[in-house]
mmCIF file of N, CA, C and O in Angstrom:
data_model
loop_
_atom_site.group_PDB
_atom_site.id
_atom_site.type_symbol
_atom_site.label_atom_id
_atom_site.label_comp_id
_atom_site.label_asym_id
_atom_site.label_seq_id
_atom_site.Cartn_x
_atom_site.Cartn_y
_atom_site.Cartn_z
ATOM 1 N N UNK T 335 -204.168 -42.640 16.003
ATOM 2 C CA UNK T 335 -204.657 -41.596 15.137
ATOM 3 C C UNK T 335 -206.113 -41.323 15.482
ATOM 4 O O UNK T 335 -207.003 -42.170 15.564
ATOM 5 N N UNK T 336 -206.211 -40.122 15.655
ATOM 6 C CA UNK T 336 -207.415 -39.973 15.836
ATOM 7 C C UNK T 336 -208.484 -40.352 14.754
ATOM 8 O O UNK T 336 -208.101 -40.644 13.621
ATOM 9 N N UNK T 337 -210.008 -40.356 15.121
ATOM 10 C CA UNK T 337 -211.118 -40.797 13.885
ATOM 11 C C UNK T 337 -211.528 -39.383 13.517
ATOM 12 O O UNK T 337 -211.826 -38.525 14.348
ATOM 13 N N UNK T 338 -211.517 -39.203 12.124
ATOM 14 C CA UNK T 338 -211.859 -37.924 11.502
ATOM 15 C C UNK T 338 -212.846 -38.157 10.710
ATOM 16 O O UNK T 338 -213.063 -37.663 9.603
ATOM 17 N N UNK T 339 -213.825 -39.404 11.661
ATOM 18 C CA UNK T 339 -215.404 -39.122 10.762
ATOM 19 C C UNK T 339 -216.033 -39.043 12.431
ATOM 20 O O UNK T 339 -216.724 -39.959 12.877
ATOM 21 N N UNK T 340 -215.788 -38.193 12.996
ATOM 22 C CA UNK T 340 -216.966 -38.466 14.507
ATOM 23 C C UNK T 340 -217.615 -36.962 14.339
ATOM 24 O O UNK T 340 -218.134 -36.435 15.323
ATOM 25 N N UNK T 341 -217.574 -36.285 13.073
ATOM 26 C CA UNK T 341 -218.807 -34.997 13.342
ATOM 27 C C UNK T 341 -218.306 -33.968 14.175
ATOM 28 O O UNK T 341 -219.005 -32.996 14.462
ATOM 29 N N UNK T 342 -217.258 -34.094 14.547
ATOM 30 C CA UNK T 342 -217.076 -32.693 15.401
ATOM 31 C C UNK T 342 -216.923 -31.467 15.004
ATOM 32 O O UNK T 342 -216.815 -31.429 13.779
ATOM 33 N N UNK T 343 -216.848 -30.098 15.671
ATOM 34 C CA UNK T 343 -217.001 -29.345 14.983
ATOM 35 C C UNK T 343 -215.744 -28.854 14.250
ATOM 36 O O UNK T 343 -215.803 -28.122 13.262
ATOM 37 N N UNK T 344 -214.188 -29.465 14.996
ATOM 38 C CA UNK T 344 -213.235 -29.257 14.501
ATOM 39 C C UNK T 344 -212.998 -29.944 13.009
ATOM 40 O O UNK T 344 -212.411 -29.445 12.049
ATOM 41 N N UNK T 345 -213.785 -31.547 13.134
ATOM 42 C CA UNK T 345 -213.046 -32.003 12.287
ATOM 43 C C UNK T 345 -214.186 -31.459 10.799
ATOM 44 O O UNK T 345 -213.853 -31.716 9.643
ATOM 45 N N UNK T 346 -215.219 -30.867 11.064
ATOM 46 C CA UNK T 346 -216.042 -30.319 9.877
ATOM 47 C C UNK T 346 -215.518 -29.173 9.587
ATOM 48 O O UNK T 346 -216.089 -28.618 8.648
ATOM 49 N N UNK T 347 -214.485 -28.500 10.121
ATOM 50 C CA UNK T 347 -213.818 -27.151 9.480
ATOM 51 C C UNK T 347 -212.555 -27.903 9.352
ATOM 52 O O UNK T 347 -211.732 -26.995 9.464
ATOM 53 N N UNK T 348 -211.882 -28.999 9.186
ATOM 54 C CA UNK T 348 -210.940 -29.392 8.908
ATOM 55 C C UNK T 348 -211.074 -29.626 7.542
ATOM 56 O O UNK T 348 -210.467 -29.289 6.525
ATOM 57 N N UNK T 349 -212.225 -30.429 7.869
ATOM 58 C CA UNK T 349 -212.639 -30.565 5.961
ATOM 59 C C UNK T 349 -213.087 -29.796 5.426
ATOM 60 O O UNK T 349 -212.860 -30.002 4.234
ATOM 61 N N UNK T 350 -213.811 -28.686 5.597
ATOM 62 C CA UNK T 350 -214.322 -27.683 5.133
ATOM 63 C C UNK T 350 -212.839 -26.898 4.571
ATOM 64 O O UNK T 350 -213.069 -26.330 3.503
ATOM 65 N N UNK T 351 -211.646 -26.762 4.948
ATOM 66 C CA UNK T 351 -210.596 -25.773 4.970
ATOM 67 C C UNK T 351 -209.799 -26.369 3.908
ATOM 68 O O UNK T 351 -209.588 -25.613 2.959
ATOM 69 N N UNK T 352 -209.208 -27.767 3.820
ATOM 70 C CA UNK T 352 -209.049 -29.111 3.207
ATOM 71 C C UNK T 352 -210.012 -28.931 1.666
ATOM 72 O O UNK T 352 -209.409 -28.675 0.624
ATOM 73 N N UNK T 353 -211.132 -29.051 1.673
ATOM 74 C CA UNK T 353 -212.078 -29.001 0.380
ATOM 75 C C UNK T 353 -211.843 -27.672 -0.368
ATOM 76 O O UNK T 353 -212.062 -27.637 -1.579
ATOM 77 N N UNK T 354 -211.400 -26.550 0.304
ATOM 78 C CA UNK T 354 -211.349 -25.027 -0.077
ATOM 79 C C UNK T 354 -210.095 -25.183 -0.755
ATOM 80 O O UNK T 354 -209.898 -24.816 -1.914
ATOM 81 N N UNK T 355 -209.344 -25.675 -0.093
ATOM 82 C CA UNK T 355 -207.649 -25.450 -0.839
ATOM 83 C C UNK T 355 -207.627 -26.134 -1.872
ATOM 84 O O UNK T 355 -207.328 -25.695 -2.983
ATOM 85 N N UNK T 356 -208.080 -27.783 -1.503
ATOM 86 C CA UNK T 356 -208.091 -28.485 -2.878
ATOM 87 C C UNK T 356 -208.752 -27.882 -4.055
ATOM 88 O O UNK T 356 -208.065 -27.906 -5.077
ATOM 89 N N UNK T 357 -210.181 -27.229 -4.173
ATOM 90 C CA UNK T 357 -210.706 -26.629 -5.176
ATOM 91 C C UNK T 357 -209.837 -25.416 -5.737
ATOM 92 O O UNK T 357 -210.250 -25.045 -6.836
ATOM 93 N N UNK T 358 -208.778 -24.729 -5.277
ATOM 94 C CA UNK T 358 -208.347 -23.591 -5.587
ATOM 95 C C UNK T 358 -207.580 -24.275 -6.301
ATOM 96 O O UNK T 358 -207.508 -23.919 -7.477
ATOM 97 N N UNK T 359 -206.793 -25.412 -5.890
ATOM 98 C CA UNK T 359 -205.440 -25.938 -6.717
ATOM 99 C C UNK T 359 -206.294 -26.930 -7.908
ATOM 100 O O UNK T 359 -205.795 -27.148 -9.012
ATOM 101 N N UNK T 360 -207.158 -27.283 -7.642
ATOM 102 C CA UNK T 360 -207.674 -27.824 -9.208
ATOM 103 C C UNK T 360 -207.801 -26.551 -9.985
ATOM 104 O O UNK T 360 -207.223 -26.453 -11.067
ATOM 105 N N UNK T 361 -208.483 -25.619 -9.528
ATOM 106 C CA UNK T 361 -208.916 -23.842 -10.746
ATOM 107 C C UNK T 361 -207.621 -23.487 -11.377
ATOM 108 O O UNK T 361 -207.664 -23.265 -12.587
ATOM 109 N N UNK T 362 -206.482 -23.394 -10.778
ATOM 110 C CA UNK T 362 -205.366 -22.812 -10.830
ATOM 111 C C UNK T 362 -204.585 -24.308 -11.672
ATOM 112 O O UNK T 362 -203.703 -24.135 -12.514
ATOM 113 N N UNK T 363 -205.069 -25.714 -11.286
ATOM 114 C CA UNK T 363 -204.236 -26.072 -12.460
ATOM 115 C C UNK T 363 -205.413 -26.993 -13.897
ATOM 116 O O UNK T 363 -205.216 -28.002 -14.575
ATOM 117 N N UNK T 364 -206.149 -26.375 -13.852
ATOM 118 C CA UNK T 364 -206.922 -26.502 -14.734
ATOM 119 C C UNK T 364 -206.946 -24.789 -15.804
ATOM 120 O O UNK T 364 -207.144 -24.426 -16.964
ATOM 121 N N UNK T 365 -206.724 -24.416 -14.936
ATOM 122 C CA UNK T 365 -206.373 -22.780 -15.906
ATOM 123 C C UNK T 365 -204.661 -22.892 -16.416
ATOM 124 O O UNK T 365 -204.231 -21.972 -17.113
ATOM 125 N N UNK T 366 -204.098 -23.588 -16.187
ATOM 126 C CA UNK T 366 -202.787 -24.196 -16.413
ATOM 127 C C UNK T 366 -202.751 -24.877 -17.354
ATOM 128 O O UNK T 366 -201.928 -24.573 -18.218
ATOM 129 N N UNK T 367 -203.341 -25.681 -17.500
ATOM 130 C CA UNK T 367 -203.337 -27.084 -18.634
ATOM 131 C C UNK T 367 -203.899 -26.332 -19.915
ATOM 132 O O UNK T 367 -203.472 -26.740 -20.995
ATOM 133 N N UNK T 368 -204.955 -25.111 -19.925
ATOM 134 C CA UNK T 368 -204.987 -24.094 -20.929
ATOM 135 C C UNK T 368 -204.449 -23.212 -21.217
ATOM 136 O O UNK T 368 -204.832 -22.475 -22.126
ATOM 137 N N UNK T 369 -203.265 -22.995 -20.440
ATOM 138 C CA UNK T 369 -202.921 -21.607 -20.751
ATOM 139 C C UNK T 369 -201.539 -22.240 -21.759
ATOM 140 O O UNK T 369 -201.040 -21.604 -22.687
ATOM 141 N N UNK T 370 -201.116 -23.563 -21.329
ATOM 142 C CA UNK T 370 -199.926 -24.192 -21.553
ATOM 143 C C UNK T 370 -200.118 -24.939 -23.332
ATOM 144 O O UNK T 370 -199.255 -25.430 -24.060
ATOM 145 N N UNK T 371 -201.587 -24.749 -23.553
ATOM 146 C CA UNK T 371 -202.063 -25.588 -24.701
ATOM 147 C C UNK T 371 -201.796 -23.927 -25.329
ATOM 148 O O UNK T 371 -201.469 -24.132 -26.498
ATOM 149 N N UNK T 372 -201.787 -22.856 -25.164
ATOM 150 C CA UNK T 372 -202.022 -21.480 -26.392
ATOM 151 C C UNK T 372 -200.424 -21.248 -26.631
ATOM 152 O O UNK T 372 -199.564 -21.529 -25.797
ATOM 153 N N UNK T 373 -200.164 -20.645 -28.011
ATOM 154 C CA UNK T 373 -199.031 -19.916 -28.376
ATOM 155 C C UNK T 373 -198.874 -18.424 -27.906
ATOM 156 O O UNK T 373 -199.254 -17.644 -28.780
ATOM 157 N N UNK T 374 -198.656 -18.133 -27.359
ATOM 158 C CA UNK T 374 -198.279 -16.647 -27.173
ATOM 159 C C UNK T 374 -198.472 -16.294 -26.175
ATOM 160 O O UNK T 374 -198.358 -17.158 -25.305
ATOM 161 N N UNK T 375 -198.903 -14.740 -25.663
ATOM 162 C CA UNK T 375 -198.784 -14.373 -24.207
ATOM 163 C C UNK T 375 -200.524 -14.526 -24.301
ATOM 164 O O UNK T 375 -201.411 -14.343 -25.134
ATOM 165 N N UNK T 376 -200.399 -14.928 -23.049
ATOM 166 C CA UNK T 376 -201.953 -15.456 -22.389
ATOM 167 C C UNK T 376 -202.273 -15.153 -21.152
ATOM 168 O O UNK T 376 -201.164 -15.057 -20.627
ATOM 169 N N UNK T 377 -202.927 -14.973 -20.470
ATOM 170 C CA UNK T 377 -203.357 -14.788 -18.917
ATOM 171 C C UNK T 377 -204.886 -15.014 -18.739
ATOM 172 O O UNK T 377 -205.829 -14.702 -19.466
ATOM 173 N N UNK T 378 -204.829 -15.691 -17.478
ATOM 174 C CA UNK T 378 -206.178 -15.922 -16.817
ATOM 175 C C UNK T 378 -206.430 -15.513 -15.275
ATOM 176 O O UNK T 378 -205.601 -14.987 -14.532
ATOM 177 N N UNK T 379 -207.406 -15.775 -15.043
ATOM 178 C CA UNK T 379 -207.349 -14.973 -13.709
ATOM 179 C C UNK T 379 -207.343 -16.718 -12.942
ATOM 180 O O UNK T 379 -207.649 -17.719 -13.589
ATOM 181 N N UNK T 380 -206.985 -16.732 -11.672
ATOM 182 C CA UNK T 380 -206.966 -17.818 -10.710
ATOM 183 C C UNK T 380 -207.511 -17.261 -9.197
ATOM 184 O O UNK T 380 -207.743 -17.961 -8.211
ATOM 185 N N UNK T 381 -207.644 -15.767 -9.319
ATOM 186 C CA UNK T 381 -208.803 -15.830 -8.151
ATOM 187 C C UNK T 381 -209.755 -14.477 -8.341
ATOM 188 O O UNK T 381 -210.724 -14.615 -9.087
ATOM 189 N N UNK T 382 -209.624 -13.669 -7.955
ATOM 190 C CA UNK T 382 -210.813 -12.377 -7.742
ATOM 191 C C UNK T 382 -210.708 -11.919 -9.584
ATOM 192 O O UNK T 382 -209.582 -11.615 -9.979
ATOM 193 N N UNK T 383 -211.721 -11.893 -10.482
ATOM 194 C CA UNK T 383 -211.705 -11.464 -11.831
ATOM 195 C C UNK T 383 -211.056 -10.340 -11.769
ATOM 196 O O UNK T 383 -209.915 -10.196 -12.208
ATOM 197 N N UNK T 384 -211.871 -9.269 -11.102
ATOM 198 C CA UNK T 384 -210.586 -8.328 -11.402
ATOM 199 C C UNK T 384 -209.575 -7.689 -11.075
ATOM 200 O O UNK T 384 -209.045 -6.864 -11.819
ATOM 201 N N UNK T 385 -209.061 -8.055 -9.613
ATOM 202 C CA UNK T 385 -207.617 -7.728 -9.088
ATOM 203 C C UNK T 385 -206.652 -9.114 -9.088
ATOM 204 O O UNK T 385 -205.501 -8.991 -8.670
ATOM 205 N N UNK T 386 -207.116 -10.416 -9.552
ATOM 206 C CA UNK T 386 -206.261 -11.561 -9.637
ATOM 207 C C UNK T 386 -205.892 -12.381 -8.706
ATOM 208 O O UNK T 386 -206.685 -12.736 -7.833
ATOM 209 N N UNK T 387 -205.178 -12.620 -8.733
ATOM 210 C CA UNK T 387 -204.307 -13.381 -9.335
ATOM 211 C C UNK T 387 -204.270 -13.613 -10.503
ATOM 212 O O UNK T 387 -204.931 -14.629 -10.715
ATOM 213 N N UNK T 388 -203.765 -13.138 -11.568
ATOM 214 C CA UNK T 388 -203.568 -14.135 -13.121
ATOM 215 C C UNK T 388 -202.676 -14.700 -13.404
ATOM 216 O O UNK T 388 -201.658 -14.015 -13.309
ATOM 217 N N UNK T 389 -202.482 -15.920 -13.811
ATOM 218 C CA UNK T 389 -201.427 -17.275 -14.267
ATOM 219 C C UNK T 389 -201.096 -16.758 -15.654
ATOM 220 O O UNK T 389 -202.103 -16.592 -16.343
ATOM 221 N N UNK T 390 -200.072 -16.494 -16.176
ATOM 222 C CA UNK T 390 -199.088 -16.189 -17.212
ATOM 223 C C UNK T 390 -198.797 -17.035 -18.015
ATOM 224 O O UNK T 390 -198.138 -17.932 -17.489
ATOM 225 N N UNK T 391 -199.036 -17.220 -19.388
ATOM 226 C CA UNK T 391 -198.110 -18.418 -20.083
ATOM 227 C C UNK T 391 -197.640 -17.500 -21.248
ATOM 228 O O UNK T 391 -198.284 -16.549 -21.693
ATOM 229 N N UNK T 392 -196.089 -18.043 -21.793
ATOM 230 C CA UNK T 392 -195.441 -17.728 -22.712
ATOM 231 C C UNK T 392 -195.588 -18.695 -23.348
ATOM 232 O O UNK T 392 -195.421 -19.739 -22.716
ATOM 233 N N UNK T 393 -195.923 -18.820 -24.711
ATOM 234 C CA UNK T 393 -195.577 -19.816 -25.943
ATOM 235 C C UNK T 393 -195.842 -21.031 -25.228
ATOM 236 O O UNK T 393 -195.062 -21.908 -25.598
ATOM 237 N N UNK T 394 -196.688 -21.440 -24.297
ATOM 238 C CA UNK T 394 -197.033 -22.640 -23.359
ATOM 239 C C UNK T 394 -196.391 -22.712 -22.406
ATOM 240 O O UNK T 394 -196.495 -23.800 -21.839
ATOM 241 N N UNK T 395 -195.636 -21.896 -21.877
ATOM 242 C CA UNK T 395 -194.963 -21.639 -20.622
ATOM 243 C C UNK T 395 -194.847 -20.913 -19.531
ATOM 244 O O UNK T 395 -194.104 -19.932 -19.558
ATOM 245 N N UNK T 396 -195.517 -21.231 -18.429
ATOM 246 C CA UNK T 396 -195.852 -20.491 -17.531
ATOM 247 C C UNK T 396 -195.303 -20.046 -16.719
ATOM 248 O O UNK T 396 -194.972 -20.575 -15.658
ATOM 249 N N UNK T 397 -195.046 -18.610 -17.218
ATOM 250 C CA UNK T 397 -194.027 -17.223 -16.721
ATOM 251 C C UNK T 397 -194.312 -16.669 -15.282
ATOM 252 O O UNK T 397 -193.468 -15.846 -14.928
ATOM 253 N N UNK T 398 -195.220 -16.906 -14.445
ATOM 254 C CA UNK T 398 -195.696 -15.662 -13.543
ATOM 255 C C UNK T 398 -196.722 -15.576 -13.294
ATOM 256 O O UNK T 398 -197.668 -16.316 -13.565
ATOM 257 N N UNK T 399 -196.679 -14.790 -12.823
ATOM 258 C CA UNK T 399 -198.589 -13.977 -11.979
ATOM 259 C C UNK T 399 -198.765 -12.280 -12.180
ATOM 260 O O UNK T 399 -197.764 -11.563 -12.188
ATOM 261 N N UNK T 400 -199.783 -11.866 -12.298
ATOM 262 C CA UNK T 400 -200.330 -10.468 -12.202
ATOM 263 C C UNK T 400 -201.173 -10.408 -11.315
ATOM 264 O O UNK T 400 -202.043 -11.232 -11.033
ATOM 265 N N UNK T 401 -200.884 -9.203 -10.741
ATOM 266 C CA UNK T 401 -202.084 -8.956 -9.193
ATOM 267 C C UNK T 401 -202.008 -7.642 -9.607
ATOM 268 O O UNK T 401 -201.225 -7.162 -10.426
ATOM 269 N N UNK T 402 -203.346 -6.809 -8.644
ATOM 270 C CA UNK T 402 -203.298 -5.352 -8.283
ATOM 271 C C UNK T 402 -203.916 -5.814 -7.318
ATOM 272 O O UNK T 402 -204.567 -6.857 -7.389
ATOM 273 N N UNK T 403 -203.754 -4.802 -5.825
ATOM 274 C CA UNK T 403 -204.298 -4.186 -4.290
ATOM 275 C C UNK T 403 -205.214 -3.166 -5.071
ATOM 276 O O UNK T 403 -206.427 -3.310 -4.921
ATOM 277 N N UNK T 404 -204.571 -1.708 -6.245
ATOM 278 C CA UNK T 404 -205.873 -0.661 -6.027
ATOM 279 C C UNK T 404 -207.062 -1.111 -6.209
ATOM 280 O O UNK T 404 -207.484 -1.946 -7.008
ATOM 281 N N UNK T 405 -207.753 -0.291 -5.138
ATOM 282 C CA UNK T 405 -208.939 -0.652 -5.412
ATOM 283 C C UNK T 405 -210.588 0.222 -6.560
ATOM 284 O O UNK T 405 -211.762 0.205 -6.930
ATOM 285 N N UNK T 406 -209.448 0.739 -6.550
ATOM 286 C CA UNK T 406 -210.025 2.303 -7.687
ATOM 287 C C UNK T 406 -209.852 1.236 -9.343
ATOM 288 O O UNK T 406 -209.272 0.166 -9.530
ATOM 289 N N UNK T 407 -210.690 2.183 -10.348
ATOM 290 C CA UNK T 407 -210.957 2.229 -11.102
ATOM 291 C C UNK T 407 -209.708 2.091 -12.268
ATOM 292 O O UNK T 407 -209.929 1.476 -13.311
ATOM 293 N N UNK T 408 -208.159 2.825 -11.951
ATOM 294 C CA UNK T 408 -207.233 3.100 -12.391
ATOM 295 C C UNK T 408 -206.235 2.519 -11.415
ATOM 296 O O UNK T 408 -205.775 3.117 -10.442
ATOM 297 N N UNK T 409 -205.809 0.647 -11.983
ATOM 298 C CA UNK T 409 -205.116 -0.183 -10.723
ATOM 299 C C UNK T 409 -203.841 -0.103 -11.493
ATOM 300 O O UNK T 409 -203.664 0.071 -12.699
ATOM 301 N N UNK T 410 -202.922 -0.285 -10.435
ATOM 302 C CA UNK T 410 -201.557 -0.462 -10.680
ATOM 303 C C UNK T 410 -201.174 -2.081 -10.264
ATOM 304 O O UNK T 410 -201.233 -2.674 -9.187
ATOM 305 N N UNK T 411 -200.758 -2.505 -11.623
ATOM 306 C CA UNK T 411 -200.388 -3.590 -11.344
ATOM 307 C C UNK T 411 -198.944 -4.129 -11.439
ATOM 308 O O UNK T 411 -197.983 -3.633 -12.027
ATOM 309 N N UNK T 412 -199.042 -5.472 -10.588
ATOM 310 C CA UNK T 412 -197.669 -5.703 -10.509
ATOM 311 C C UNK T 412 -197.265 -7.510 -11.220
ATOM 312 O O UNK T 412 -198.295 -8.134 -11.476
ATOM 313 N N UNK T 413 -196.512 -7.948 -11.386
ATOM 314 C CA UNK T 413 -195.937 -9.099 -12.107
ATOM 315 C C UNK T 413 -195.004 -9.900 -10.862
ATOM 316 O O UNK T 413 -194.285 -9.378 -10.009
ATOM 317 N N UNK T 414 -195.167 -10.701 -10.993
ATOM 318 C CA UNK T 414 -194.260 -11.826 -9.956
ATOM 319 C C UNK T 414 -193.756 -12.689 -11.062
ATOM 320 O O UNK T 414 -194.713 -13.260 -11.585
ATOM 321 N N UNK T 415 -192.606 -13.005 -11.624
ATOM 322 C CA UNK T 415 -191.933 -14.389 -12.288
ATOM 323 C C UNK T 415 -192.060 -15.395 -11.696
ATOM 324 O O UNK T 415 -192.658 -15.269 -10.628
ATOM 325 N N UNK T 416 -191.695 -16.503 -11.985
ATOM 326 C CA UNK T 416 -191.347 -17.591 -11.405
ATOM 327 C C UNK T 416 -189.791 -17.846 -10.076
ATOM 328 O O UNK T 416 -189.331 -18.645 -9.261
ATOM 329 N N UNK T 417 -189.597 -16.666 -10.616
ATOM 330 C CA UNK T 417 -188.560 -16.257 -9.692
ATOM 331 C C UNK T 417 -189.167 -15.682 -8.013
ATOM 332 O O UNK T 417 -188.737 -16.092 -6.935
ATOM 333 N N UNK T 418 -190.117 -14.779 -8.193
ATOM 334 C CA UNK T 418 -190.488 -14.465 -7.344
ATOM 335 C C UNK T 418 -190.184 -13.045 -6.693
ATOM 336 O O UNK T 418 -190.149 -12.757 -5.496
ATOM 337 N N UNK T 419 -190.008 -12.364 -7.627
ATOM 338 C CA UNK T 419 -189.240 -11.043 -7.445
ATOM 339 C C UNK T 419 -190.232 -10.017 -8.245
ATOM 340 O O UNK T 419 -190.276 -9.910 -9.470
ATOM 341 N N UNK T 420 -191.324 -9.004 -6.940
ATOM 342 C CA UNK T 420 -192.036 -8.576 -7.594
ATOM 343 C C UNK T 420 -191.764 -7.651 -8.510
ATOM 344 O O UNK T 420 -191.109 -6.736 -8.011
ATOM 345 N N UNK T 421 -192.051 -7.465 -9.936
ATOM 346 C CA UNK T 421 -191.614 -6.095 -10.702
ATOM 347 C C UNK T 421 -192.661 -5.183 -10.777
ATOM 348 O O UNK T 421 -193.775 -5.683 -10.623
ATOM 349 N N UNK T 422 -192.611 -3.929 -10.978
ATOM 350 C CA UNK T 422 -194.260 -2.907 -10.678
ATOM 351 C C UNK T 422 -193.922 -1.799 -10.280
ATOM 352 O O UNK T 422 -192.800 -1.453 -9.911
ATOM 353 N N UNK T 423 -194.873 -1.189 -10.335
ATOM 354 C CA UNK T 423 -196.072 -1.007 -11.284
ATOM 355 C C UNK T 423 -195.964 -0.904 -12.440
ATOM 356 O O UNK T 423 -195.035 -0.379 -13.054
ATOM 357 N N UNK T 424 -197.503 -1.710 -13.113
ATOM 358 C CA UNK T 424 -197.480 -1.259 -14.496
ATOM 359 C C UNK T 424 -199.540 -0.393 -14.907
ATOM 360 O O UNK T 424 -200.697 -0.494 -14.499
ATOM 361 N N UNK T 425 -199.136 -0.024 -15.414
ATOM 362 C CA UNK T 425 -200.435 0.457 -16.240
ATOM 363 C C UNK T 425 -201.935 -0.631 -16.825
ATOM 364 O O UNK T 425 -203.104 -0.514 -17.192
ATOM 365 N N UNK T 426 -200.926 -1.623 -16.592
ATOM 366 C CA UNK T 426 -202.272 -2.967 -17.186
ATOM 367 C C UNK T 426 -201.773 -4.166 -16.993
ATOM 368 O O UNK T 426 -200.574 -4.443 -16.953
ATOM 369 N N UNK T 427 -203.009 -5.167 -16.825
ATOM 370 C CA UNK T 427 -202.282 -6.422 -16.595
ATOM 371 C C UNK T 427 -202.030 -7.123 -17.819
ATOM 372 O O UNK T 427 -201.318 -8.126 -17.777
ATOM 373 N N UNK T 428 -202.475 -6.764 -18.808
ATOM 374 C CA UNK T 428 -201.454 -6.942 -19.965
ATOM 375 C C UNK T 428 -200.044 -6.424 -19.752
ATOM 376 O O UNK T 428 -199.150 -7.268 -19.820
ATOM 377 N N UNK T 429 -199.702 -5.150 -19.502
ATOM 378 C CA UNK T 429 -198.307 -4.948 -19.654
ATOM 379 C C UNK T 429 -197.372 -5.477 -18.203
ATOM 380 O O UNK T 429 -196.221 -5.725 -17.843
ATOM 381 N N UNK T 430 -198.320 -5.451 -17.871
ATOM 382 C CA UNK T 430 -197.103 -6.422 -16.455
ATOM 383 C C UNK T 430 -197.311 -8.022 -16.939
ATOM 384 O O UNK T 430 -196.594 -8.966 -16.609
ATOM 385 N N UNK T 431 -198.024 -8.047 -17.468
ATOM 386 C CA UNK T 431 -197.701 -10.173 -18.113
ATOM 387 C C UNK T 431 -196.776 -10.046 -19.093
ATOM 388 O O UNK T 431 -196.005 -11.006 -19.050
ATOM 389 N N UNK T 432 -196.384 -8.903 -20.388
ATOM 390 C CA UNK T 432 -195.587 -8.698 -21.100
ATOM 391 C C UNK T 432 -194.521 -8.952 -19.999
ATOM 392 O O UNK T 432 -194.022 -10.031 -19.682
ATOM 393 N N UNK T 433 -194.251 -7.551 -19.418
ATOM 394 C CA UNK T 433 -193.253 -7.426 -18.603
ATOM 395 C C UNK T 433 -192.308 -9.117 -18.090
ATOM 396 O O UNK T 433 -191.107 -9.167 -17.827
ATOM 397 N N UNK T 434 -193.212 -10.231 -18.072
ATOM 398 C CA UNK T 434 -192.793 -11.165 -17.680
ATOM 399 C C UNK T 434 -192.129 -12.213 -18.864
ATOM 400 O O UNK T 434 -191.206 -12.989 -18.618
ATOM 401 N N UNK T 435 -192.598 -12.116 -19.808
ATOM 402 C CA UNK T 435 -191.751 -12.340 -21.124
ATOM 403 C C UNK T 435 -189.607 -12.110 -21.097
ATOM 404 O O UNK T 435 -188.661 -12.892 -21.184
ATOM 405 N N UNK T 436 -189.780 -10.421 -20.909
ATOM 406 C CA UNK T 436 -188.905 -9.943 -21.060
ATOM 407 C C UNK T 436 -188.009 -10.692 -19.353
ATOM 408 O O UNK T 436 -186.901 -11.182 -19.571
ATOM 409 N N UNK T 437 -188.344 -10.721 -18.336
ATOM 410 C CA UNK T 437 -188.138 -11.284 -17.397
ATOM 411 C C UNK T 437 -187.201 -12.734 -17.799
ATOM 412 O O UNK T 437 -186.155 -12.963 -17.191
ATOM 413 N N UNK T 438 -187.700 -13.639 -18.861
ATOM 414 C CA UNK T 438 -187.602 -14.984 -18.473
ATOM 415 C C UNK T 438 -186.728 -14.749 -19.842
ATOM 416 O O UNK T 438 -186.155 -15.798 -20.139
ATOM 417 N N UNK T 439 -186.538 -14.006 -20.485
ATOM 418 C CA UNK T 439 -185.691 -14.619 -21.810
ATOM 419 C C UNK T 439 -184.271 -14.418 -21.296
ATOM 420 O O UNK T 439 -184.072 -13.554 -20.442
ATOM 421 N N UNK T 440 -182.937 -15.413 -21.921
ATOM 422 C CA UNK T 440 -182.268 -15.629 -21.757
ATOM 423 C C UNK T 440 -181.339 -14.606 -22.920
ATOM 424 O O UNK T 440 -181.602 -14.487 -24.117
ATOM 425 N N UNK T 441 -180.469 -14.094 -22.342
ATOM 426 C CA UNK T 441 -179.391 -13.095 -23.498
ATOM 427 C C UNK T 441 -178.897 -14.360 -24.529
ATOM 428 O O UNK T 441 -178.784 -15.550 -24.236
ATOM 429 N N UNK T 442 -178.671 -13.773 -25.679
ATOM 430 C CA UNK T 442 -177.836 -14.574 -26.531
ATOM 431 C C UNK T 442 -176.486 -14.302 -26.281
ATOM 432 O O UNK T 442 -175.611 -14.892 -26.915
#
């Protein structure tokens, strides 16, 4: 095995790339462990404030994601479930996190 303390320049963007991912997956499950503690529909963002990623929770259960690409003033956004099947556009990332509610409930 190679030694991955000799300073090189590979192995300082190894860790550099390594330290980046790990910090994203602590944000994303530290915005988790709150979203899972609230009753009702909730969303947070997990990367750019205002085109997203946002993490979804239902009644402490985490439904999905909201994103928008526009880059204008008036974004169209879209909803991903846990399924993974994008639904969209919607008018707000409130109504595409709704949208994900209706997604996950089961018919009686």
């Amino acid at each position: 095995m190679a030694d991955r303390t000799d300073g090189s320049q590979e192995a300082v963007t190894a860790a550099e790339t390594a330290y980046e991912a790990a910090t994203r997956d602590l944000h994303r499950q530290e915005v988790a462990a709150q979203l899972r503690s609230r009753d009702g529909l909730h969303y947070a963002s997990i990367g750019d404030e205002r085109t997203g990623p946002n993490l979804v929770a239902h009644n402490g259960e985490i439904v999905g994601e909201t994103y928008t690409t526009s880059p204008g003033v008036l974004h169209d956004w879209y909803a991903v479930p846990m399924s993974g099947r994008e639904q969209g556009p919607f008018v707000s990332a409130r109504a595409a996190a709704a949208s994900l509610i209706k997604s996950t409930q089961q018919p009686s």
